[in-house]
Structure formats: C-alpha cells, structure tokens
Coordinates of C-alpha atoms and ligand atoms in Angstrom, one line a residue:
X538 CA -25.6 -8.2 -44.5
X539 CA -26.7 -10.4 -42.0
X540 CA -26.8 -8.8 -38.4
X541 CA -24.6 -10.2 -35.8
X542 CA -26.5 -9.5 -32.4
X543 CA -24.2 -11.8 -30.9
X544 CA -20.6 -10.3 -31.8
X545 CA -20.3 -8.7 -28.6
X546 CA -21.3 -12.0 -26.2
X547 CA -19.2 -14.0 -28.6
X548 CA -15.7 -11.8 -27.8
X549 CA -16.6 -11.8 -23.9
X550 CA -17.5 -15.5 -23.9
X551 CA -14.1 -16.3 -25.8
X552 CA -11.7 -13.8 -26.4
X553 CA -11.5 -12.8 -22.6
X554 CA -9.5 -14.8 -20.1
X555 CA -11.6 -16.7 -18.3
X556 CA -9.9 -16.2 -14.8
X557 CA -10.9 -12.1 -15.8
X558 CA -13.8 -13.0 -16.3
X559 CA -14.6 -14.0 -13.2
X560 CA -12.5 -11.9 -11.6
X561 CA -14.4 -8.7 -9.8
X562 CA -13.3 -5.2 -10.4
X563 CA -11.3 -3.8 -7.0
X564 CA -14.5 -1.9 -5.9
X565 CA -13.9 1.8 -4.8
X566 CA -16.7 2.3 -2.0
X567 CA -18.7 5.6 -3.0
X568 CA -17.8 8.2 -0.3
X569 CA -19.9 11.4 -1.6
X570 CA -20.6 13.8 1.3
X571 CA -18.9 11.2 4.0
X572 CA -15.9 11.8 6.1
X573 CA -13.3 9.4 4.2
X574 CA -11.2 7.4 6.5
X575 CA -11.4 4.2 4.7
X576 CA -8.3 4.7 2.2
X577 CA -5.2 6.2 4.2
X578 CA -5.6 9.0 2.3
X579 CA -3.6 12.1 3.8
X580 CA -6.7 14.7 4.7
X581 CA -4.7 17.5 4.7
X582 CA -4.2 19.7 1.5
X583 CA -1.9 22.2 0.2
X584 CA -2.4 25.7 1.6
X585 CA -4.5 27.9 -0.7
X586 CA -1.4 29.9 -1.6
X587 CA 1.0 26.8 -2.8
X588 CA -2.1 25.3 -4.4
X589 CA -2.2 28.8 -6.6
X590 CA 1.4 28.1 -7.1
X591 CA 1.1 24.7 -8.2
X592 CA -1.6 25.7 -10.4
X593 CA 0.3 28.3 -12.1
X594 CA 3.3 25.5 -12.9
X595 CA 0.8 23.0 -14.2
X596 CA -0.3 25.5 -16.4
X597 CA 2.6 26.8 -18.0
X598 CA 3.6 23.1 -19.3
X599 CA 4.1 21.9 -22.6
X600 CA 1.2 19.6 -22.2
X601 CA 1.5 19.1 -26.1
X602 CA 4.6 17.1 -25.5
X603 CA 5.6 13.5 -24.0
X604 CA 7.4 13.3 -20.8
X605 CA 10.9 14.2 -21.3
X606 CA 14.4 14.6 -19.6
X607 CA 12.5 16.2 -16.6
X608 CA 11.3 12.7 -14.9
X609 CA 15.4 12.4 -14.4
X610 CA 15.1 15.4 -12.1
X611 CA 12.5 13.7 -10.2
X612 CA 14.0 10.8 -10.1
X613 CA 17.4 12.3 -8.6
X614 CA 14.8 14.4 -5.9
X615 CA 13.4 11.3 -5.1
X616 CA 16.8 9.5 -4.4
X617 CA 18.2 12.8 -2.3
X618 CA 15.0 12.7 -0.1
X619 CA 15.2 8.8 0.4
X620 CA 19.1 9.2 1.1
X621 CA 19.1 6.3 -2.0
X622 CA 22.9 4.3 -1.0
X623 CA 25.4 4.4 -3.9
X624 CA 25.3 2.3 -7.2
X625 CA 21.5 2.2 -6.4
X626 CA 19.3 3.2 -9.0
X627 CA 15.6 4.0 -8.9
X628 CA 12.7 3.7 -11.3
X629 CA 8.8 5.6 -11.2
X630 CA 5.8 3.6 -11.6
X631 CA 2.2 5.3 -12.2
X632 CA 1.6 4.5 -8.7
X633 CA 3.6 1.7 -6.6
X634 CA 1.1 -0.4 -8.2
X635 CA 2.1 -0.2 -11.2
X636 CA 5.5 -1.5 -10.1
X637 CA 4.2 -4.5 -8.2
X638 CA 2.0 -5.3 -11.9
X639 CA 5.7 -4.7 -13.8
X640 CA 7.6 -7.0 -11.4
X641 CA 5.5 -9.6 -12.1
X642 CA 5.7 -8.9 -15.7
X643 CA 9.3 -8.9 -15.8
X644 CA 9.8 -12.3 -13.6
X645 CA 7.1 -14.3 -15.6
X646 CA 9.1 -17.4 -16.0
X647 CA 8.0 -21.2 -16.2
X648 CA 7.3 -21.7 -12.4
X649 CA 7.8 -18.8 -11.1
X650 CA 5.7 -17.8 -7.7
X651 CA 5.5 -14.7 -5.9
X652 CA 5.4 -14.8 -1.9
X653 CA 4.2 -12.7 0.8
X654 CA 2.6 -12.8 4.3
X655 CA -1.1 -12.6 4.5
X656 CA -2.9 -10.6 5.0
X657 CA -1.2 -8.2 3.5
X658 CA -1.3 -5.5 0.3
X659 CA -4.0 -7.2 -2.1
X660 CA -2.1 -6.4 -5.1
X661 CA 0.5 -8.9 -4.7
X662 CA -1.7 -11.6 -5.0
X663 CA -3.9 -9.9 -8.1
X664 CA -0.6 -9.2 -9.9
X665 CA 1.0 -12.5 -9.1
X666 CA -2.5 -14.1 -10.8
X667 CA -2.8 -11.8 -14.1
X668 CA 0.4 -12.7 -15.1
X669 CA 0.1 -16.3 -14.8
X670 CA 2.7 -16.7 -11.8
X671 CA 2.0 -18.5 -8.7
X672 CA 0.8 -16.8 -5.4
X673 CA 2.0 -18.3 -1.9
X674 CA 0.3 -16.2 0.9
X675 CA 2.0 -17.5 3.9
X676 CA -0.5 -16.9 7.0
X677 CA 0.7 -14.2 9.8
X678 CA 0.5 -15.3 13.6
X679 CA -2.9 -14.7 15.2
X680 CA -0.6 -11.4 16.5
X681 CA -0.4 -10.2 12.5
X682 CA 3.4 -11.0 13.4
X683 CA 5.7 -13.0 11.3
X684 CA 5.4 -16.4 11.2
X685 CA 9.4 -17.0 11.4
X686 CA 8.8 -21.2 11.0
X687 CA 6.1 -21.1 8.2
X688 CA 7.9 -18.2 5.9
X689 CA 11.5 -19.9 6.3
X690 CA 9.8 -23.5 5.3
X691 CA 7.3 -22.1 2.5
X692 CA 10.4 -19.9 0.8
X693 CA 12.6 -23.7 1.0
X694 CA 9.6 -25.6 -0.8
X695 CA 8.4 -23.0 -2.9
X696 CA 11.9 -21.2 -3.8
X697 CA 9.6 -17.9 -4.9
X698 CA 11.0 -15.1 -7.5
X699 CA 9.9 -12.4 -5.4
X700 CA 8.8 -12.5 -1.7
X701 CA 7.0 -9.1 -0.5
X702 CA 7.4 -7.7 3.3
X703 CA 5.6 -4.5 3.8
X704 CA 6.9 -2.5 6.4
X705 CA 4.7 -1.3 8.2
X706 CA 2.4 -4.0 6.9
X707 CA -1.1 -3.2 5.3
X708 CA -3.9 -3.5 6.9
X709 CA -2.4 -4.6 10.4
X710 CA -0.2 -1.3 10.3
X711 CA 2.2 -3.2 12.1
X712 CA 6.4 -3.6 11.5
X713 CA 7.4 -6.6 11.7
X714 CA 11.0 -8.1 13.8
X715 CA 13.7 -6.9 11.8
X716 CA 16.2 -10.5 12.9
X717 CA 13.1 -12.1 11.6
X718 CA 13.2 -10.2 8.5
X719 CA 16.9 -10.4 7.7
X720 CA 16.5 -14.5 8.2
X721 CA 14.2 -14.5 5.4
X722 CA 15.8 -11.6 3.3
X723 CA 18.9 -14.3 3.8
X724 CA 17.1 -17.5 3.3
X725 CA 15.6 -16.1 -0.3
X726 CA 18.9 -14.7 -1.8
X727 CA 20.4 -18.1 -0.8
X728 CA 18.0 -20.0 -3.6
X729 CA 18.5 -16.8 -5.7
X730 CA 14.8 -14.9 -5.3
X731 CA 14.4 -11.4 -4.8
X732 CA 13.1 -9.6 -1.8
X733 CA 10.9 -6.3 -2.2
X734 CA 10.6 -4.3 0.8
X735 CA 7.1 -1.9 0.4
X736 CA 7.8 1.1 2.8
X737 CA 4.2 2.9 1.3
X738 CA 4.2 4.0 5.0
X739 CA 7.0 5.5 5.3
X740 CA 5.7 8.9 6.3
X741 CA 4.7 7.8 9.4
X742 CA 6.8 5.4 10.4
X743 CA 9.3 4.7 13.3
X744 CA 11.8 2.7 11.0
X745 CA 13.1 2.1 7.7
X746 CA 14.9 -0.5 5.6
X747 CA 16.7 2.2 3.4
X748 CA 19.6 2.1 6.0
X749 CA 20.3 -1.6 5.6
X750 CA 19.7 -1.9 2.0
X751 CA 23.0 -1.6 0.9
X752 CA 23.8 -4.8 2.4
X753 CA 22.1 -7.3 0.4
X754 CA 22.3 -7.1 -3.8
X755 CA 18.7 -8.8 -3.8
X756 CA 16.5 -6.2 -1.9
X757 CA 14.3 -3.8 -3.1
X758 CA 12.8 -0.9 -1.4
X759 CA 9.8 0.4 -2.7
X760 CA 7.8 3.5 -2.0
X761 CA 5.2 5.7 -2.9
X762 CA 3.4 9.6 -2.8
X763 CA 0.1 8.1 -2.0
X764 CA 0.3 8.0 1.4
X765 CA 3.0 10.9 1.7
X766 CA -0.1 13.1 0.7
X767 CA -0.1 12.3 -3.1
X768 CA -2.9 9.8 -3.9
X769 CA -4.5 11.3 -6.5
X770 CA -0.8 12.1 -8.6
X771 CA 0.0 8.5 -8.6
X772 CA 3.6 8.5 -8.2
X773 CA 5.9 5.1 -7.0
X774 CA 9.2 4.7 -7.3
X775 CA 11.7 1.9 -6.6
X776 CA 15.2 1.7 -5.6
X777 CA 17.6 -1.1 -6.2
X778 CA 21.0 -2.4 -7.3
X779 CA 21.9 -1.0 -11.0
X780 CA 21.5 -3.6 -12.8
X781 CA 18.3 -5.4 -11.3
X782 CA 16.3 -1.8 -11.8
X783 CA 17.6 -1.9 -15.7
X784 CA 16.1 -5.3 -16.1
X785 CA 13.0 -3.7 -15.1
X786 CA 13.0 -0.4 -16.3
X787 CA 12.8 -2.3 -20.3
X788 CA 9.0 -3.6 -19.4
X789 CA 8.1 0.0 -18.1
X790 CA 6.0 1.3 -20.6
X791 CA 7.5 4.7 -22.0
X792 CA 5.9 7.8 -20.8
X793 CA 4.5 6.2 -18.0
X794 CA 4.5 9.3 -15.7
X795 CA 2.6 12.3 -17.3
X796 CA 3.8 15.8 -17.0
X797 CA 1.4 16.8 -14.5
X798 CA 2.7 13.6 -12.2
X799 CA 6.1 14.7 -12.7
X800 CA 5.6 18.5 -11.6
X801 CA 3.3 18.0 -9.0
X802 CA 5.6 15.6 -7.5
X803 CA 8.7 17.8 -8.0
X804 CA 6.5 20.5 -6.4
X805 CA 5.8 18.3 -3.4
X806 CA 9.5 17.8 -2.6
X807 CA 10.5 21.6 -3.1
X808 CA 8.0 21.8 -0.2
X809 CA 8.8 19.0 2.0
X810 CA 8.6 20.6 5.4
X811 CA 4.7 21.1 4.7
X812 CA 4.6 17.5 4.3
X813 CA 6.8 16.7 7.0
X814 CA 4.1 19.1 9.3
X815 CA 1.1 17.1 7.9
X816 CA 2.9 13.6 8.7
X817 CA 3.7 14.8 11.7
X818 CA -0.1 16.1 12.5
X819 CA -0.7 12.7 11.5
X820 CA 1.2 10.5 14.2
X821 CA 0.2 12.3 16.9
X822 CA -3.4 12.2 16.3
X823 CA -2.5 8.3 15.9
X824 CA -1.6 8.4 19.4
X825 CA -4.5 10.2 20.3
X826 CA -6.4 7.8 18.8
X827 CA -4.8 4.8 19.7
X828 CA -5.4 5.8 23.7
X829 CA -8.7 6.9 23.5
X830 CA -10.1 3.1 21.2
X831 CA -7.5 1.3 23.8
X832 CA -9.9 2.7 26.6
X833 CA -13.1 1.4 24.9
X834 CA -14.1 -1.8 26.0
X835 CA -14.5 -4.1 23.4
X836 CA -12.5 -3.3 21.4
X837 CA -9.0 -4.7 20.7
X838 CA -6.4 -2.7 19.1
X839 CA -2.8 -3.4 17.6
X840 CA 0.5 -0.7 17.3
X841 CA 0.6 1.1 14.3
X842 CA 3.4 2.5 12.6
X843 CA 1.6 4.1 9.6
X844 CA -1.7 6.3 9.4
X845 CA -4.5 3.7 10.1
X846 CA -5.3 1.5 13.0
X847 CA -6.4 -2.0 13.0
X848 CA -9.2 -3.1 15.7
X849 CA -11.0 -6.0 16.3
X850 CA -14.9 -5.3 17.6
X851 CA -14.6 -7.9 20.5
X852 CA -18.4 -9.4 20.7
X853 CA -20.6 -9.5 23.7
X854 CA -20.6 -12.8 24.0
X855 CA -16.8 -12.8 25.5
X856 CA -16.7 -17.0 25.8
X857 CA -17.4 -17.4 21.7
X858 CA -14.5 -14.1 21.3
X859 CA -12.0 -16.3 23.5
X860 CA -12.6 -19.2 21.0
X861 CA -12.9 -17.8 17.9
X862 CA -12.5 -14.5 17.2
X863 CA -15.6 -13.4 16.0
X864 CA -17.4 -16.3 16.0
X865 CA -20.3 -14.6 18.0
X866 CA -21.4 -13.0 14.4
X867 CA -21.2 -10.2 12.4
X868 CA -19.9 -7.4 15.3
X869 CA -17.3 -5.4 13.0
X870 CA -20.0 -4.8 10.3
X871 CA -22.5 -3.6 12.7
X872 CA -20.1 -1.1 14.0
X873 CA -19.0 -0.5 10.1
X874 CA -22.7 0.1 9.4
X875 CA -23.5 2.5 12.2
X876 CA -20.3 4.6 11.3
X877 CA -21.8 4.6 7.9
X878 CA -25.3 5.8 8.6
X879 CA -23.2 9.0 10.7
X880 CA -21.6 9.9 8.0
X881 CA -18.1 8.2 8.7
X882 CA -16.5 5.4 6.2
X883 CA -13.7 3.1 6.9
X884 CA -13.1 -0.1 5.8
X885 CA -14.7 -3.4 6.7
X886 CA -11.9 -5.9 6.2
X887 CA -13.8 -8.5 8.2
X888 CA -14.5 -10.7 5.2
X889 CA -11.0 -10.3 3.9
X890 CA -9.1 -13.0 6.1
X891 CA -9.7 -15.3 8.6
X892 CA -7.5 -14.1 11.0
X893 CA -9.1 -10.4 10.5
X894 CA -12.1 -12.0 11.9
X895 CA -14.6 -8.8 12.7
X896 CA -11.4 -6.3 12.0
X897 CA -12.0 -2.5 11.3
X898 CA -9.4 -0.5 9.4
X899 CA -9.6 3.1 10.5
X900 CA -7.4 5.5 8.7
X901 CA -6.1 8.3 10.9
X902 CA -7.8 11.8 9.6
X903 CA -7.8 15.6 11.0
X904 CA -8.4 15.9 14.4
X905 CA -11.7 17.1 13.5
X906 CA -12.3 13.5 12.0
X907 CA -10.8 11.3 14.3
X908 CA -13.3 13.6 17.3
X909 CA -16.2 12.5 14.6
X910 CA -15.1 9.4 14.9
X911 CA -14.5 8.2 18.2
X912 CA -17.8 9.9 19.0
X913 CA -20.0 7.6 17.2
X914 CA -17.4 4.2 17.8
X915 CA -18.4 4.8 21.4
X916 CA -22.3 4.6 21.0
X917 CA -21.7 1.8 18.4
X918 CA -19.9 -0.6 20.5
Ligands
PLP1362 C1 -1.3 1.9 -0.7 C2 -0.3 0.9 -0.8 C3 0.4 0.8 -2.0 C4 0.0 1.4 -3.3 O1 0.2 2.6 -3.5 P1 0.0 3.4 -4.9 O2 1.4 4.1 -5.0 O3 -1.1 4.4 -4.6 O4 -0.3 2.5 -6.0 C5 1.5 -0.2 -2.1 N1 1.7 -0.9 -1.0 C6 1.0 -0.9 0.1 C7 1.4 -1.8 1.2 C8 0.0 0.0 0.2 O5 -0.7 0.0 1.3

C-alpha cells in the first residue's frame, strides 16, 4: 500500500472550516504557584468538614449511570433560590457558556444576527461566529455606559435575534441605567428579537432583573455557579417563558450535566449561607479595594457591582492620557508585567478594545490577596 504521509495535512487543509482554522484557541494563562486574580474565580473554598461531606456524596453515586430525574431537583433548587416568577421555566447548561453556544444554535436562521454592547462577555461574539450568525457589537460610551442612541438605532437597522446585556457587565463590572435598558428590552420585542439578560454576577451585585422579568414574554435571565463559587462544576442555568425554554431545551444535548455537576451543585444550595458569607467577604474587600486604587494616583477606576475592578493605568505623560487614553504606550502592561514577576496575575485587557485602552481587570480575592496586591500596584505605578 502506498503510504499517505499527507492524510493528516489533507483533512486540516480541507475538511476544517476555514474561519476555525484561523481562529485561536481562548488561551487559559498558566497560573502555577501565582496568586490567581485574573478569572473572577471565588478564592474561598468549602470548609474542610463540608468538603469531607461533599466527598462522601460524590462517592456514593451511581456513576455507572446517565444523569437522571435528579437534574429536575436541581432545577426546582435553582428556581426557589432565584425566586424564578410563575409560568417560567428554567434550563442547565454545562456552564452558562454552553447556553450562549445553544442559543445561537437554536436561532441559526437565514440572517439572523446576535447583538450586544462592546466590550462585553467574548462569548457572544465567538458563538454568534461558529454558528454562521451575524455579530453586531455596538460600542459602549468612553464611560463603559450604554450608548442609549447607537443601541436603539443599530437594533432598528439590524433587527437582531438575540441582543445580550450583562448586568453587571464583563469586564467593566459596571450595571448599566435600567430606563435605558427597558427602552431597548422594548425596542427589540417590538421587531420580535429576544433579549438575554446575563446576571453571572449576581452574587455580588446591588441589583437584579429577576424582579422585572415577568413583565416582558421576550427576556431571558441567565446565570451561573461560576462566579457564585462553582467554576470548576460548570453549572448555568436559564430562566424564561415556557415555551421559549422548550424551544431550546430540544438542541440541549442529553446528559449535558454529569452527576457529579448535579450533586455538587445541589450540595452548594443546601449550604447557601456559606456562600452567602463568602459573597459577602467578597463585596466588602471590593470596597476596600476600590478606596485604597481610588487613592493611587494614576490610576483611574470605575464602580463595580461584581467581584473584579476595572482600572485604567493613567500614563505619565498626563497631556497624551487627556487625548487618547493610552496613547503614551504600553502603561497597563508594564504594571501587568510587574504584578507578574511578584507573583500576582490579572488580566491584561488592554489589547482587547479600543476603549479599554491600557485597562487592568483585577478580580477581587482574600483579603490576604487583595494586601498582596495593592502592595506591589503601588511600587508599579
Ligand atoms: C464568566 C461569565 C460567564 C460564563 O460563565 P460559565 O458559567 O463559567 O460558562 C457568562 N457571562 C459572563 C458575563 C461572564 O463573565
């Protein structure tokens, strides 16, 4: 037989899509040994004996089997702890990302665009492209606020399937002017799109849409464990009107929350006041931080409603800040590489958006952390 070296380069030269193919991987930034506050990850755990606990129920199940009837039980304790309105239903994703990717599955119609403010939650975008729909990213004010003018006139011209508000937004950790929101929630059910509203901040935030919901037949309200103090279970879930969540639940693939998801999660609510402690932690080393980077000169920073802060490293050369926002050079990853080499990693989302011109995400961590942290911000400005 003859060999076929080539079989191999053959199928990734034609049998892959060539927008994958020169797509990059989303890059996980190796954090061995560092003090991790680049992925608003909760950093608290459980206490040593729940863990046992825990441990002991993940053991005992019938790991032999798929996923059955006991994913309804979550689903119920997710809707109690929400407080999930009547003739709502709600449906788990492996991860809230996994909803946003079945959304876009289930919506994939000739011409059909996704919307949502940018910068914002990357995954919209990436979804919107692997499924083939369109992606309108409608710019934010130089504020990270709304832009009430350029969201009403881009959701006319475009008349998007699905327009995204996160609230609080990620990564400007800001919520946005609720009569603002409700003109756009308005202005999208009046050309028939849907409106999903991503609360993965919830946890720590001031507000929440799950008490005007009800209201409208065309928002839903998404949320996740992640943040809550879950990221490595991966467990989303979604709340809607009946028969919008059925249309969505068919492209779910079965079993798409394991056992161990399921329990853990079910564990977590049984023991919400631990949580509700963490979260709590949480906010008010927030605050903590949030007066002591306010005090640094130059830096800028922006309110936060969830569990990181957005700065801006203002540069020396205050005439070229007043401009353009970091036109002076490369300030934020200076400051990103000197956290770095002491043993501290957040995100550098400089590169990520014009407007974040030389931004920092910081994600809140222990109080131990955030004292790491501000220590060695205040020798790198
Ligand atoms: C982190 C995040 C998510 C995704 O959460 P997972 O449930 O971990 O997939 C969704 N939306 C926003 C805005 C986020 O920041």
């Amino acid at each position: 037989m003859t060999p076929q070296p080539d079989a191999l380069s053959l199928a990734l030269q034609n049998r892959i899509r060539q927008d994958v193919q020169s797509m990059h991987a989303y890059a996980v930034q190796d954090s061995t040994g560092m003090v991790k506050l680049d992925a608003m990850e909760n950093p608290h755990r459980l206490p040593a004996h729940l863990q046992a606990e825990l441990g002991k129920r993940l053991g005992a199940l019938a790991l032999n089997r798929y996923p059955d009837g006991r994913v309804n039980d979550l689903r119920r304790a997710l809707a109690a702890y929400a407080g999930m309105p009547e003739g709502f239903e709600l449906m788990l994703g492996n991860g809230s990302d996994e909803l946003i990717s079945l959304l876009a599955l289930a919506c994939q119609v000739p011409g059909a665009g996704v919307l949502a403010p940018v910068p914002g939650f990357v995954m919209y975008a990436m979804s919107a492209q692997l499924q083939g729909l369109a992606f309108i990213g409608v710019p934010l004010t130089a504020d990270f606020e709304l832009d009430e003018v350029a969201m009403l006139a881009a959701i006319a011209e475009h008349r998007p399937s699905i327009v995204y508000l996160a609230y609080p937004n990620n990564p400007t950790a800001n919520l946005w002017d609720d009569a603002v929101i409700e003109k756009i929630i308005d202005a999208v059910g009046a050309q028939g799109g849907l409106v999903v509203m991503d609360e993965a901040y919830q946890p720590f935030s001031s507000k929440s849409y799950i008490d005007r919901i009800a209201r409208h037949s065309h928002v839903l309200l998404m949320r996740t464990l992640s943040k809550f103090g879950l990221a490595g279970v991966r467990l989303g879930y979604m709340m809607g009107p009946k028969a919008l969540i059925a249309e969505f639940d068919k492209v779910r693939p079965p079993y798409n929350i394991s056992v161990l998801n399921c329990e853990a999660a079910l564990f977590a609510l049984e023991h919400q006041p631990v949580f509700a402690a963490q979260a709590a932690d949480l906010v008010q080393q927030r605050e903590r931080l949030m007066t002591a980077l306010r005090a640094m000169p130059g830096l800028q920073v922006w309110n936060s409603d969830a569990n990181m802060i957005l700065v801006r490293v203002l540069d020396a050369d205050a005439n070229a800040q007043a401009s353009a926002p970091g036109a002076g050079g490369d300030a934020a990853g200076r400051v990103f590489e000197r956290l770095k080499a002491g043993g501290v990693l957040i995100k550098n989302i400089s590169k990520m958006h014009p407007l974040l011109a030389n931004c920092l995400r910081l994600t809140v961590g222990t109080a131990d952390e955030n004292t790491q942290l501000l220590a060695i911000l205040e020798k790198s400005l």
